C-alpha positions as YAML, in Angstrom:
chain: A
units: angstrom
residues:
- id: 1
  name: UNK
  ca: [146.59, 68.15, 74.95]
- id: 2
  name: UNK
  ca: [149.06, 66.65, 72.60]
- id: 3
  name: UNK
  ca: [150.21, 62.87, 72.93]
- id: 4
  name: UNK
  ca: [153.39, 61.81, 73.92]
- id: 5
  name: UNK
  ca: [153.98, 59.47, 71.60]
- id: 6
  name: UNK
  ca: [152.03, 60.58, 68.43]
- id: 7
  name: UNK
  ca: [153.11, 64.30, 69.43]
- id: 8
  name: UNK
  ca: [150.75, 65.61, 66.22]
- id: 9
  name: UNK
  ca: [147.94, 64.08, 67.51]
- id: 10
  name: UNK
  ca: [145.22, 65.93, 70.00]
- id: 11
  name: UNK
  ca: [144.40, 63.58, 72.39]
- id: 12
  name: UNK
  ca: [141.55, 65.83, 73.56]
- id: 13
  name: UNK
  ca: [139.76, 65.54, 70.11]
- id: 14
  name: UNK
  ca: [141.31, 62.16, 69.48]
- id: 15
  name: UNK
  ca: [138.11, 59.19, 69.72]
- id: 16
  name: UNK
  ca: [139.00, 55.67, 69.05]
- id: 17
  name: UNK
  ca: [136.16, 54.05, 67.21]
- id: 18
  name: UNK
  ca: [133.99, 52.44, 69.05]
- id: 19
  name: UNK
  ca: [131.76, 49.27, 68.10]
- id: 20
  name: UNK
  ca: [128.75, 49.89, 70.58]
- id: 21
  name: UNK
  ca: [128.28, 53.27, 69.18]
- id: 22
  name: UNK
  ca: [127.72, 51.62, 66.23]
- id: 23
  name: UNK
  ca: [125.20, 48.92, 67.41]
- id: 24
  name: UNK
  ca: [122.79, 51.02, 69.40]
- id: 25
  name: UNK
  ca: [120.36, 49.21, 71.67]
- id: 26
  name: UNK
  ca: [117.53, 51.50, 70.84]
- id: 27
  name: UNK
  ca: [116.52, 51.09, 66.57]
- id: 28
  name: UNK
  ca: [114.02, 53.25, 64.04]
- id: 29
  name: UNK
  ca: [111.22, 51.29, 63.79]
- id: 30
  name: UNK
  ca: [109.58, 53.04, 61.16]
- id: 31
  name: UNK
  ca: [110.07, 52.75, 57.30]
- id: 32
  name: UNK
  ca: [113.70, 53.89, 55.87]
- id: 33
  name: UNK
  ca: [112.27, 56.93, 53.96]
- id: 34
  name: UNK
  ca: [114.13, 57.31, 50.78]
- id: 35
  name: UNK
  ca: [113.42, 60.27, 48.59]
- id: 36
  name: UNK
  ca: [114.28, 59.25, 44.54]
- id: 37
  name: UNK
  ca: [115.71, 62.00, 42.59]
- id: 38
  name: UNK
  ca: [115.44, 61.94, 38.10]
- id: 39
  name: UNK
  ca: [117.18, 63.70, 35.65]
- id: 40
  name: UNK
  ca: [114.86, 64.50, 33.03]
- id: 41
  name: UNK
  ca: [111.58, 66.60, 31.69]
- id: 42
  name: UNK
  ca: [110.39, 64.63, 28.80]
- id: 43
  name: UNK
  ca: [106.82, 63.42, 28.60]
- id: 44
  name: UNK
  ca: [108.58, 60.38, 28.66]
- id: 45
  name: UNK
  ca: [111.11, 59.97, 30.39]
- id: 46
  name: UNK
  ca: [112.92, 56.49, 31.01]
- id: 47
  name: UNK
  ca: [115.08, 57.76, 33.86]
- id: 48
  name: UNK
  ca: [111.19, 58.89, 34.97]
- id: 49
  name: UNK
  ca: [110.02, 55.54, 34.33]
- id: 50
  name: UNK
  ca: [113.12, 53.70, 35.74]
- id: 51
  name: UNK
  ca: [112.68, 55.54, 39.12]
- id: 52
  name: UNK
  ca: [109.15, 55.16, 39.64]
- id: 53
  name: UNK
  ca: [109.71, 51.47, 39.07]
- id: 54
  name: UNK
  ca: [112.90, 51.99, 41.65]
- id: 55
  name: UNK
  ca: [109.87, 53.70, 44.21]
- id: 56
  name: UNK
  ca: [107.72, 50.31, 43.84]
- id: 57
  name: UNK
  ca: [110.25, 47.69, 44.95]
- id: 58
  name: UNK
  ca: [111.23, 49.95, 47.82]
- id: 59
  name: UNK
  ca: [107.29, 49.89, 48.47]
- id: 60
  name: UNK
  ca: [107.31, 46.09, 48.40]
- id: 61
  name: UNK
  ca: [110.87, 46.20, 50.24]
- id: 62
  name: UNK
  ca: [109.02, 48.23, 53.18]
- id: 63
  name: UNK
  ca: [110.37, 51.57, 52.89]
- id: 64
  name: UNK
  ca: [108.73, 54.95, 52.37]
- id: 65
  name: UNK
  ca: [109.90, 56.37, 48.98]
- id: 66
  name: UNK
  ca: [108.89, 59.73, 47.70]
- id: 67
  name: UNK
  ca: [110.02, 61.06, 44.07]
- id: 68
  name: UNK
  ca: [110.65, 64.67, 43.72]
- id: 69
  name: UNK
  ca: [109.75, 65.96, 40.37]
- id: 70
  name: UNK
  ca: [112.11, 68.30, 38.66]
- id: 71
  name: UNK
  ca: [109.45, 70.11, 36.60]
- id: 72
  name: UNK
  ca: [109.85, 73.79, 37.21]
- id: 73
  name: UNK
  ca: [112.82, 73.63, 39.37]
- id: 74
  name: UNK
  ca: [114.87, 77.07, 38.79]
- id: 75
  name: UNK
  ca: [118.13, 77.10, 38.10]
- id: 76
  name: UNK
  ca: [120.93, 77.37, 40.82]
- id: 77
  name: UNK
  ca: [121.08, 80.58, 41.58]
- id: 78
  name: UNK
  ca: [118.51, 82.17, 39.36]
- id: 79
  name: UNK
  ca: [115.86, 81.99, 42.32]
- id: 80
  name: UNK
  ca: [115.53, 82.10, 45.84]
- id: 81
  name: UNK
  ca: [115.87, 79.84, 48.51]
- id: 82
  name: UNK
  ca: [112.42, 80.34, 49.14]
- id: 83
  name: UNK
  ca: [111.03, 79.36, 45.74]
- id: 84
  name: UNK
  ca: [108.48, 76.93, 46.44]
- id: 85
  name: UNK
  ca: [110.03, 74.04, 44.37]
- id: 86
  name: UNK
  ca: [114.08, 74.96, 46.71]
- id: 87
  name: UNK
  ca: [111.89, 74.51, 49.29]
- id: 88
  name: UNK
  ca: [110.37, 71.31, 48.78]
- id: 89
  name: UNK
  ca: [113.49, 69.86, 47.95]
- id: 90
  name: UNK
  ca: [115.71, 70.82, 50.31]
- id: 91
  name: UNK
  ca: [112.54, 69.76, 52.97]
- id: 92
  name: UNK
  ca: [112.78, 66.21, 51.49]
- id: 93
  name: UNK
  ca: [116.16, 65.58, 51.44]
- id: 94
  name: UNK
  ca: [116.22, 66.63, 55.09]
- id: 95
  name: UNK
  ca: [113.46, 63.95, 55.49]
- id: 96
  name: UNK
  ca: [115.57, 61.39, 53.89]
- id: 97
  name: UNK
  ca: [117.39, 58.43, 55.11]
- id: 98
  name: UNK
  ca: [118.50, 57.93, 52.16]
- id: 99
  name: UNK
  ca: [118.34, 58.70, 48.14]
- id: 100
  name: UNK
  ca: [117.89, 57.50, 44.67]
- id: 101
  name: UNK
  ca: [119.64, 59.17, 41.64]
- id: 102
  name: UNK
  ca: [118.95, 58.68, 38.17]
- id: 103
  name: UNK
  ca: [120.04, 59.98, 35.35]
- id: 104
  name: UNK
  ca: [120.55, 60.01, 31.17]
- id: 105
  name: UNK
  ca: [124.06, 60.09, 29.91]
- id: 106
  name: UNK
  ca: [124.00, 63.46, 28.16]
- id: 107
  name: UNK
  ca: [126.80, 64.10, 26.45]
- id: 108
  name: UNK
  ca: [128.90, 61.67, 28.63]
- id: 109
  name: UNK
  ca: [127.59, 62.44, 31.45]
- id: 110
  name: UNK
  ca: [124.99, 63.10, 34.00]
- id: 111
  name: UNK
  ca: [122.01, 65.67, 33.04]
- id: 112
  name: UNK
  ca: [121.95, 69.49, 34.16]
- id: 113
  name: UNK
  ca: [118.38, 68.79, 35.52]
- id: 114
  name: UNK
  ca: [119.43, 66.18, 37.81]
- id: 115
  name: UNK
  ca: [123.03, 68.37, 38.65]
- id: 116
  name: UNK
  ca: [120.60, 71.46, 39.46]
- id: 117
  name: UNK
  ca: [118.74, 69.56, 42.07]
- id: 118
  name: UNK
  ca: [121.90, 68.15, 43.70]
- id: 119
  name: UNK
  ca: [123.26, 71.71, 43.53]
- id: 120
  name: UNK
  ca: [120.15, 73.18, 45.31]
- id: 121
  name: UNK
  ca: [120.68, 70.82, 47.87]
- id: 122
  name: UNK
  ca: [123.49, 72.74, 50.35]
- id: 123
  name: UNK
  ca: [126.48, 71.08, 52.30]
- id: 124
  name: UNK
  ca: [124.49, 72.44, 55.43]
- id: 125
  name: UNK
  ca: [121.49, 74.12, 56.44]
- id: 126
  name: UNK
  ca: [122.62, 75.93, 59.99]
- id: 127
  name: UNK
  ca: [123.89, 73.30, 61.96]
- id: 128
  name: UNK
  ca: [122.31, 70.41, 59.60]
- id: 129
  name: UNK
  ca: [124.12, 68.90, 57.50]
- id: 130
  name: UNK
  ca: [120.82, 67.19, 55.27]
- id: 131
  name: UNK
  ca: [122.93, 64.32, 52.78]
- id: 132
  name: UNK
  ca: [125.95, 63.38, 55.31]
- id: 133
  name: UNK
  ca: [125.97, 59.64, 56.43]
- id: 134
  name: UNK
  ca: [122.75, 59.01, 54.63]
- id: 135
  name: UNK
  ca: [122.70, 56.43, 51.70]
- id: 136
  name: UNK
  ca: [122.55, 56.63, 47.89]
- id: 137
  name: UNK
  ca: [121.98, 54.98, 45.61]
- id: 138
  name: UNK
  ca: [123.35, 55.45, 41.47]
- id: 139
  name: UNK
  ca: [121.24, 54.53, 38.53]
- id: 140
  name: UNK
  ca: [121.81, 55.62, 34.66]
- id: 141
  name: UNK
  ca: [119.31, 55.05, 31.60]
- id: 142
  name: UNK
  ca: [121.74, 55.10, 27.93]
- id: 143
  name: UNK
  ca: [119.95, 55.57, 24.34]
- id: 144
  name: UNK
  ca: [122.83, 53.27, 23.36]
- id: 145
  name: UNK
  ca: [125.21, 50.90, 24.57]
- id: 146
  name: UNK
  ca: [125.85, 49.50, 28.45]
- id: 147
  name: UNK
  ca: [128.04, 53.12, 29.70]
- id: 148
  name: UNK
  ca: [128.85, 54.08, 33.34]
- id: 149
  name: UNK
  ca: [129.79, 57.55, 33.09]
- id: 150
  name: UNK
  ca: [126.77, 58.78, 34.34]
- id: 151
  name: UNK
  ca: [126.81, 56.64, 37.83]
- id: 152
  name: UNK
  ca: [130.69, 57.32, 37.93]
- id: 153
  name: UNK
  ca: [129.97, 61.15, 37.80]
- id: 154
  name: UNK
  ca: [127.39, 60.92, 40.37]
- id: 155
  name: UNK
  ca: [129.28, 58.69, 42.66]
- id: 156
  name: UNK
  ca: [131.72, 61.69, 42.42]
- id: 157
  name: UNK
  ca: [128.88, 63.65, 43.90]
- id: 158
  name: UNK
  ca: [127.73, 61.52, 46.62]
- id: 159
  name: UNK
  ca: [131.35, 61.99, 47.97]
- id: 160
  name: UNK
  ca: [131.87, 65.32, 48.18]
- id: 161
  name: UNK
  ca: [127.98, 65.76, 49.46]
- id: 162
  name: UNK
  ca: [129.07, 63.05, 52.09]
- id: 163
  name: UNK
  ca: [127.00, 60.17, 51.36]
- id: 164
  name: UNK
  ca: [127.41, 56.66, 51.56]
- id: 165
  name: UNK
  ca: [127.05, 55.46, 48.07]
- id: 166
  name: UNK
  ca: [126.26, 51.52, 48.35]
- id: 167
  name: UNK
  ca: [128.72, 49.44, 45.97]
- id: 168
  name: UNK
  ca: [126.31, 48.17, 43.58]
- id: 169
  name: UNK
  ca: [124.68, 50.12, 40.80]
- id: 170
  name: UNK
  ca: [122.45, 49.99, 37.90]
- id: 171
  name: UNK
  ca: [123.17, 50.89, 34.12]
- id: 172
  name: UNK
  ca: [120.28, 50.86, 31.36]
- id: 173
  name: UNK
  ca: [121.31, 50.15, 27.83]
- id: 174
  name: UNK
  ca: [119.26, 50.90, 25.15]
- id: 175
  name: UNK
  ca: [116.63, 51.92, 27.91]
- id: 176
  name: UNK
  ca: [113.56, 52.89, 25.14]
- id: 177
  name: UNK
  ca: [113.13, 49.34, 24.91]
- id: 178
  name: UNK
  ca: [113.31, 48.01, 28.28]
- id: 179
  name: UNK
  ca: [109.97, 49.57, 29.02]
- id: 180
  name: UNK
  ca: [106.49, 48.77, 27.48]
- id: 181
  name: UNK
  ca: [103.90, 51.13, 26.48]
- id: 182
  name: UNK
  ca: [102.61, 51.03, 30.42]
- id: 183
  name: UNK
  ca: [105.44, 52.56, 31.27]
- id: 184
  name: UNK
  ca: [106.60, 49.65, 33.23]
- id: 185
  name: UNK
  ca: [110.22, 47.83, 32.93]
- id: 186
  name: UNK
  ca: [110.38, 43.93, 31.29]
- id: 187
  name: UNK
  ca: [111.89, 41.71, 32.73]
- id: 188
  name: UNK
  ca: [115.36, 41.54, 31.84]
- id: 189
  name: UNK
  ca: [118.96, 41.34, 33.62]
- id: 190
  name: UNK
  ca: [118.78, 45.22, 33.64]
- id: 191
  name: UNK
  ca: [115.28, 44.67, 35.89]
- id: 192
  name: UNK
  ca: [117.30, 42.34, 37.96]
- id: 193
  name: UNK
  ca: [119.84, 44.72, 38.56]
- id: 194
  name: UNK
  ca: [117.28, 47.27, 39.58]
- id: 195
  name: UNK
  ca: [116.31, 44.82, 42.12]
- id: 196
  name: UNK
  ca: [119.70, 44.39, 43.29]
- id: 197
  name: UNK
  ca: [120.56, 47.71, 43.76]
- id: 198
  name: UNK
  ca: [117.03, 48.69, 45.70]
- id: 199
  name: UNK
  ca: [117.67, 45.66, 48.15]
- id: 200
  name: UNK
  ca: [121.05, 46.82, 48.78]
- id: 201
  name: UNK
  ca: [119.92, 50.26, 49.79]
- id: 202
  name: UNK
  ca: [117.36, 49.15, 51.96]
- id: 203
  name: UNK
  ca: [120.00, 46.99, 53.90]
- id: 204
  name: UNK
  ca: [122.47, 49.99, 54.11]
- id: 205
  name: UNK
  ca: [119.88, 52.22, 55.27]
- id: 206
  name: UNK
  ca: [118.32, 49.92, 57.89]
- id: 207
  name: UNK
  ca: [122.05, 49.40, 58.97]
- id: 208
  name: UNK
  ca: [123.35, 52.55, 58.98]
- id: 209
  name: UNK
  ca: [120.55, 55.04, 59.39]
- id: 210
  name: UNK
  ca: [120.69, 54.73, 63.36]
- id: 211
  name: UNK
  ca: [124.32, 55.48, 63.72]
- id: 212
  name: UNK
  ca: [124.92, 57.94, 60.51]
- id: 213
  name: UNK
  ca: [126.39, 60.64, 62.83]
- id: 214
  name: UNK
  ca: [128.55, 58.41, 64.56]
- id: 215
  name: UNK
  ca: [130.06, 57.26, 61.06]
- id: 216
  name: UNK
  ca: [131.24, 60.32, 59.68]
- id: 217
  name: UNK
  ca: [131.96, 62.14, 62.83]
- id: 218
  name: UNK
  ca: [135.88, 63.15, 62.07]
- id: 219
  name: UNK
  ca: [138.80, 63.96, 64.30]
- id: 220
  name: UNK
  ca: [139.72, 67.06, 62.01]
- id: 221
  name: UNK
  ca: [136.30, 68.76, 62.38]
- id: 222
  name: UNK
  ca: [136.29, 67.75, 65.96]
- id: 223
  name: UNK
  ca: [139.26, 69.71, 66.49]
- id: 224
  name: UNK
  ca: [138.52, 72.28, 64.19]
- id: 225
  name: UNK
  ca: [135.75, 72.68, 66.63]
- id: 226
  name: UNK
  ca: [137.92, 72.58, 69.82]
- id: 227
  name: UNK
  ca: [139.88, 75.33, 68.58]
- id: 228
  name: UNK
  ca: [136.88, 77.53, 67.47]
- id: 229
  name: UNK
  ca: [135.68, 77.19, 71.06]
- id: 230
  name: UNK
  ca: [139.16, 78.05, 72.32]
- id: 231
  name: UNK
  ca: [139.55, 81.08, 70.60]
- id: 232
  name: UNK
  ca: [135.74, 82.40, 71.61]
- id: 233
  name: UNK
  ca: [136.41, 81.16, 75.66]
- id: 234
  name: UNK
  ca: [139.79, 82.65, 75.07]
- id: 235
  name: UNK
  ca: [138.29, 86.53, 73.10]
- id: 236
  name: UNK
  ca: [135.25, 86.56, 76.12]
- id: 237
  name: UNK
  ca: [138.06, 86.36, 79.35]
- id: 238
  name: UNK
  ca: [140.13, 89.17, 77.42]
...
């Protein structure tokens, strides 16, 4: 049914937004689960080190954080879907409420290891969609100066996979001296950032996490979907 006076639009697909869909009565009790993805394999690693010091303050912050660990991860493509290490991915970012990336800048840019794992994660699995309306959060570790092409890149990502990248961020300069021989970060504006960025997701998540579907439900795909049904109502009556 098209409107009479916005004649493009359908009005049968057409929902105006509504604020109590948003603020549902019933609420997840249970810890925002955020799975933290890194982008490197060295023995030490400060995007390693960075997120398992990400996976603590969530801890303290009350959520559930679980860090996948690239190591032995094939290539896109060069492996099956069933490979064990696919499969444990793509099982914890449907678990997720939310994620963590970090990466080196390589080059300018984000790592292949941490690009493979986003790539192994799919736009949909059947009728789930496991990254749309869920949270993400960017961090980068730099060998040299303060850059943000890493987090820029990846924010890139979290579009197109549908996320909802929080505003804030954290960059690393000079990141093989932010850490001690623990392993652990200093304190340090860069630490405070950290922080920052961790309490922001949390929020996000706890806000969002209960109405995700609701937020990036679209009018196109709803109408996409209309007409879909149409045409298989429409080839059954033939």
């Amino acid at each position: 049914m098209q409107s009479t006076d916005l004649p493009n639009l359908d009005t049968l697909s057409f929902d105006a937004p509504d604020l109590a869909r948003l603020l549902p009565e019933t609420r997840s009790t249970h810890a925002p689960r955020i799975l933290l993805l890194y982008g490197s394999a060295r023995e030490r690693s400060f995007s390693q080190l960075l997120t398992e010091e990400a996976a603590r303050l969530l801890r303290k912050m009350g959520a559930e954080p679980r860090i996948f660990d690239p190591r032995g991860l094939p290539l896109p493509d060069d492996a099956p879907d069933s490979h064990p290490k696919v499969r444990e991915l793509r099982e914890l970012a449907q678990w997720a409420e939310g994620m963590v990336w970090t990466s080196p800048e390589r080059h300018g840019a984000m790592t292949g290891i941490l690009k493979a794992q986003i790539d192994w994660i799919p736009l949909s699995m059947g009728a789930v969609r496991p990254t749309q309306g869920k949270t993400l959060a960017l961090m980068q570790v730099s060998g040299g100066s303060q850059s943000f092409n890493a987090v820029n890149q990846m924010r890139v990502l979290g579009r197109w996979m549908r996320m909802l990248t929080i505003p804030n961020q954290s960059s690393v300069a000079k990141a093989f001296m932010e850490f001690d021989e623990a392993g652990r970060m200093k304190p340090s504006s860069y630490y405070e950032r950290v922080v920052d960025v961790m309490e922001e997701l949390v929020k996000f998540t706890l806000l969002t996490r209960d109405c995700a579907d609701y937020l990036v439900d679209r009018y196109s795909e709803r109408r996409e979907t209309a007409e879909a049904l149409s045409r298989r109502v429409n080839q059954r009556s033939i």
